[in-house]
């Protein structure tokens, strides 16, 4: 008598799991079996129709077609679905006192210029309010880390990153800074603004269809790395921003919120750099934990960024 097979949807799930059960690599086996189980459960739970399944394939196809060296629609999906932050939390469990990480986002680009302390990343932005961001890079004991690298990027005061701004053909609002012997850094920029994530693709349609807004609270992106320390990918946020409680990508952490103080007099660094009031200052100290893998370097951090699909 011929064997009866694949008569129910649960039979298919069991058969698919069995086909992958011989995967040699134990981690790959764990991932693929978990994926099959959850994916099949999801389809069965919502009783996905054929039309919906075709629609999903169409959405993924369109997302893939939209990706380029300046656009990463899949990172936007991951960010807006909250997955990026879950992965971030699982991957970066910091000991007490280390700076918390947050999403990398789709807008990092390689090749930002190295600038001296006080260098202006916003040299083409004439509308924003000048802002000085300063602080130190420290280890968990509070000792300064000299020569740490801060890779900084930010949206312009128009709310657009350079890669979204068709009037720009060069990198803008990006720079790399090194800490001095006391671990100090100083970045000149303009006050960050809240901005909507790109909503002209499938991610935007998803947000509209589900009644969600696309706004991210004002922030500045940092990747901070130093020889022998775990690099941290993070942002600092403006405490007064109206979207702190509803960031479209779930990236806000209390420890990353800063006060941007308005200054009416040119003093200190601002006077030395020729910044006319009004301007803002804010301070943030980054604390790095020792590298888990000995020999982790700044270069490794850059390679990791490149592997994440950072645009060149
Ligand atoms: Fe951003």
XYZ file of C-alpha atoms and ligand atoms in Angstrom:
313
model
C 0.000 0.000 0.000
C 1.526 3.374 -1.008
C 2.542 5.603 1.877
C 0.194 8.521 2.414
C 2.087 11.734 2.621
C 1.613 15.479 2.963
C -2.089 15.339 3.529
C -2.362 18.273 5.922
C -0.532 21.540 6.371
C 1.029 20.155 9.529
C 2.420 17.242 7.505
C 4.172 19.717 5.215
C 5.651 21.541 8.207
C 6.900 18.273 9.697
C 8.348 17.195 6.360
C 10.106 20.547 5.835
C 11.603 20.393 9.338
C 12.781 16.872 8.681
C 14.459 17.845 5.390
C 16.526 20.482 7.178
C 17.237 18.374 10.253
C 20.470 17.029 8.792
C 22.076 20.481 8.466
C 25.686 20.042 9.560
C 26.393 23.431 11.080
C 24.598 23.409 14.477
C 23.882 27.147 14.475
C 22.543 27.104 10.929
C 20.405 24.092 11.876
C 18.975 25.980 14.860
C 18.228 29.051 12.752
C 16.672 27.265 9.781
C 14.495 24.976 11.921
C 13.304 27.959 13.966
C 12.587 29.885 10.782
C 10.543 27.044 9.254
C 8.580 26.521 12.464
C 7.725 30.182 12.980
C 7.102 30.940 9.310
C 4.743 27.999 8.925
C 2.996 28.826 12.216
C 2.569 32.432 11.090
C 1.045 31.459 7.738
C -1.317 29.020 9.444
C -2.259 31.400 12.246
C -3.368 34.206 9.917
C -4.577 31.752 7.253
C -2.646 33.592 4.592
C -4.462 33.615 1.258
C -2.766 33.065 -2.086
C -3.461 36.682 -3.033
C -1.799 37.894 0.174
C 1.157 35.598 -0.394
C 1.619 37.002 -3.936
C 1.346 40.500 -2.494
C 4.096 39.693 0.022
C 6.362 38.405 -2.768
C 5.649 41.607 -4.717
C 6.540 43.761 -1.692
C 9.853 41.958 -1.143
C 10.659 42.156 -4.866
C 9.988 45.890 -4.873
C 12.065 46.374 -1.718
C 14.972 44.576 -3.366
C 14.680 46.678 -6.510
C 14.716 49.887 -4.460
C 18.031 49.061 -2.789
C 21.098 50.819 -4.103
C 24.287 52.292 -2.698
C 22.100 55.124 -1.332
C 18.935 53.316 -0.301
C 18.418 50.318 1.969
C 14.724 49.396 2.066
C 15.308 46.116 3.940
C 17.013 47.906 6.857
C 13.991 50.241 6.912
C 11.658 47.242 7.113
C 13.751 45.713 9.889
C 13.873 49.043 11.753
C 10.144 49.853 11.447
C 9.103 46.318 12.422
C 11.149 46.649 15.616
C 13.419 43.751 14.639
C 16.604 45.831 14.455
C 16.191 46.918 18.072
C 15.494 43.376 19.269
C 18.657 42.157 17.502
C 20.542 45.123 18.929
C 19.432 44.306 22.470
C 20.311 40.628 22.087
C 23.706 41.419 20.561
C 24.841 44.173 22.890
C 24.086 43.340 26.456
C 26.255 45.960 28.087
C 27.585 45.705 31.599
C 26.414 48.523 33.871
C 27.914 51.776 32.812
C 28.686 51.046 29.150
C 27.028 53.322 26.602
C 23.897 51.676 25.242
C 23.680 50.933 21.543
C 20.839 51.598 19.153
C 19.977 51.031 15.498
C 22.626 51.493 12.818
C 19.961 52.674 10.370
C 20.170 52.880 6.582
C 22.103 56.143 6.204
C 25.697 55.423 7.174
C 28.218 55.896 4.367
C 31.865 54.945 4.281
C 34.479 57.519 3.396
C 33.578 60.330 5.811
C 36.532 62.717 6.181
C 38.725 62.729 9.306
C 38.296 66.141 10.894
C 40.226 67.911 13.657
C 38.568 68.578 17.023
C 35.891 71.214 16.422
C 35.680 70.348 12.714
C 32.359 71.328 11.124
C 30.383 68.459 9.590
C 27.619 70.910 8.570
C 29.736 73.266 6.453
C 27.107 73.394 3.665
C 24.113 73.752 6.011
C 23.418 77.484 6.258
C 19.928 77.203 7.775
C 20.548 75.080 10.863
C 21.492 76.489 14.253
C 25.191 75.908 15.027
C 25.704 73.258 17.686
C 28.747 71.960 19.533
C 28.722 68.394 20.771
C 31.482 67.610 23.232
C 32.420 65.012 25.779
C 34.835 62.204 26.438
C 35.325 58.578 25.534
C 35.972 56.600 28.728
C 36.451 53.014 29.809
C 34.179 51.398 32.407
C 36.415 52.693 35.218
C 36.009 56.233 33.920
C 39.543 56.441 32.554
C 39.872 58.423 29.332
C 40.567 56.556 26.090
C 42.954 58.508 23.866
C 42.802 58.034 20.094
C 39.255 56.623 20.063
C 37.511 57.077 16.713
C 34.049 58.671 16.515
C 32.293 58.158 13.182
C 29.495 60.744 13.171
C 26.558 61.239 10.795
C 23.411 63.285 10.897
C 20.526 64.598 8.778
C 20.781 68.185 7.536
C 18.483 70.852 8.978
C 16.209 70.147 5.971
C 15.609 66.690 7.478
C 17.399 64.987 4.570
C 20.626 63.007 4.661
C 23.152 63.869 1.957
C 22.266 60.655 0.088
C 18.611 61.803 -0.152
C 19.437 65.356 -1.256
C 19.606 65.632 -5.029
C 21.250 69.047 -4.839
C 24.315 67.454 -3.205
C 26.930 65.403 -5.000
C 29.343 65.087 -2.086
C 29.370 63.653 1.422
C 27.888 66.092 3.944
C 27.076 65.947 7.672
C 29.615 63.202 8.179
C 32.992 63.155 9.828
C 35.443 61.111 11.830
C 36.951 62.534 14.995
C 39.692 61.237 17.280
C 39.833 61.788 21.010
C 42.783 63.663 22.494
C 45.008 62.490 25.368
C 42.198 63.245 27.869
C 39.686 61.273 25.806
C 37.963 64.484 24.689
C 36.151 65.070 21.420
C 34.441 68.119 19.931
C 32.074 68.045 16.949
C 30.685 71.143 15.273
C 27.352 70.620 13.550
C 23.845 72.095 13.426
C 21.046 71.249 15.815
C 19.519 67.917 14.788
C 15.885 67.945 13.640
C 13.231 65.263 13.556
C 12.705 63.786 10.112
C 10.461 61.234 8.429
C 12.098 58.026 7.250
C 11.819 57.551 3.454
C 8.180 56.738 2.751
C 8.130 56.526 -1.052
C 8.509 52.731 -1.071
C 6.868 49.652 0.434
C 7.894 50.609 3.998
C 6.055 53.928 3.605
C 2.969 52.129 2.300
C 3.085 49.751 5.265
C 3.224 52.688 7.704
C 0.285 54.452 6.005
C -1.797 51.270 5.797
C -1.296 50.642 9.516
C -1.874 54.209 10.684
C 1.722 54.775 11.817
C 3.738 57.958 11.378
C 7.211 57.883 9.802
C 8.958 60.348 12.155
C 12.208 59.857 14.009
C 13.076 62.170 16.910
C 16.068 64.490 16.396
C 19.332 62.623 16.829
C 22.994 62.370 15.857
C 24.508 58.992 14.907
C 27.801 57.738 16.327
C 29.946 54.663 15.974
C 32.637 54.901 18.643
C 35.555 52.490 18.545
C 38.986 52.148 20.099
C 41.734 49.540 20.135
C 40.873 46.794 22.610
C 37.264 47.912 23.186
C 33.902 46.799 21.880
C 32.694 49.414 19.358
C 29.309 50.984 20.078
C 26.776 52.003 17.415
C 24.442 54.537 18.925
C 22.667 57.934 18.720
C 22.249 60.881 21.010
C 18.729 62.344 21.144
C 17.351 65.813 21.912
C 15.305 65.745 25.133
C 12.776 68.297 23.824
C 11.750 66.333 20.735
C 8.046 65.578 20.365
C 8.709 62.143 18.813
C 10.880 60.711 21.618
C 7.942 58.588 22.749
C 6.978 57.290 19.301
C 10.177 56.883 17.270
C 9.223 55.095 14.019
C 12.124 52.658 14.539
C 11.870 52.135 18.360
C 15.472 53.297 18.892
C 15.169 55.698 21.869
C 16.831 54.714 25.151
C 16.681 56.999 28.190
C 20.438 56.929 28.683
C 20.971 58.426 25.210
C 18.813 61.530 25.716
C 20.743 64.817 25.975
C 19.962 68.425 26.819
C 20.745 70.854 24.022
C 21.367 74.190 25.771
C 20.790 77.423 23.867
C 23.648 79.936 24.218
C 23.368 83.641 23.606
C 27.038 84.522 24.141
C 30.058 83.325 22.197
C 32.343 81.824 24.836
C 34.910 79.052 25.100
C 35.024 76.708 22.124
C 32.340 78.692 20.274
C 34.369 81.921 20.528
C 37.548 80.122 19.477
C 35.776 78.568 16.465
C 34.133 81.877 15.467
C 30.555 80.684 16.058
C 28.122 83.578 16.384
C 25.233 83.213 18.846
C 22.647 81.880 19.104
C 24.030 78.378 19.136
C 23.510 75.169 21.118
C 25.849 73.012 23.147
C 25.377 69.502 24.386
C 27.602 67.009 26.152
C 27.783 63.265 26.086
C 30.406 60.857 27.451
C 30.735 57.485 25.731
C 31.789 54.528 27.878
C 33.216 51.488 26.134
C 33.532 47.997 27.506
C 36.594 45.855 26.816
C 36.469 43.826 23.613
C 35.131 40.297 23.983
C 37.508 39.062 21.305
C 41.075 40.095 22.044
C 42.552 42.158 19.250
C 39.259 43.752 18.110
C 40.276 46.913 16.345
C 38.870 50.066 14.842
C 39.338 48.424 11.456
C 37.124 45.529 12.530
C 34.405 48.019 13.391
C 34.676 49.563 9.933
C 34.554 46.120 8.320
C 31.463 45.312 10.305
C 29.815 48.481 9.048
C 30.716 47.588 5.481
C 29.333 44.086 5.960
C 26.035 45.605 7.083
C 25.720 47.145 3.649
C 26.945 50.620 4.481
C 26.972 52.677 1.323
C 30.346 53.730 0.052
Fe 19.187 59.091 11.498
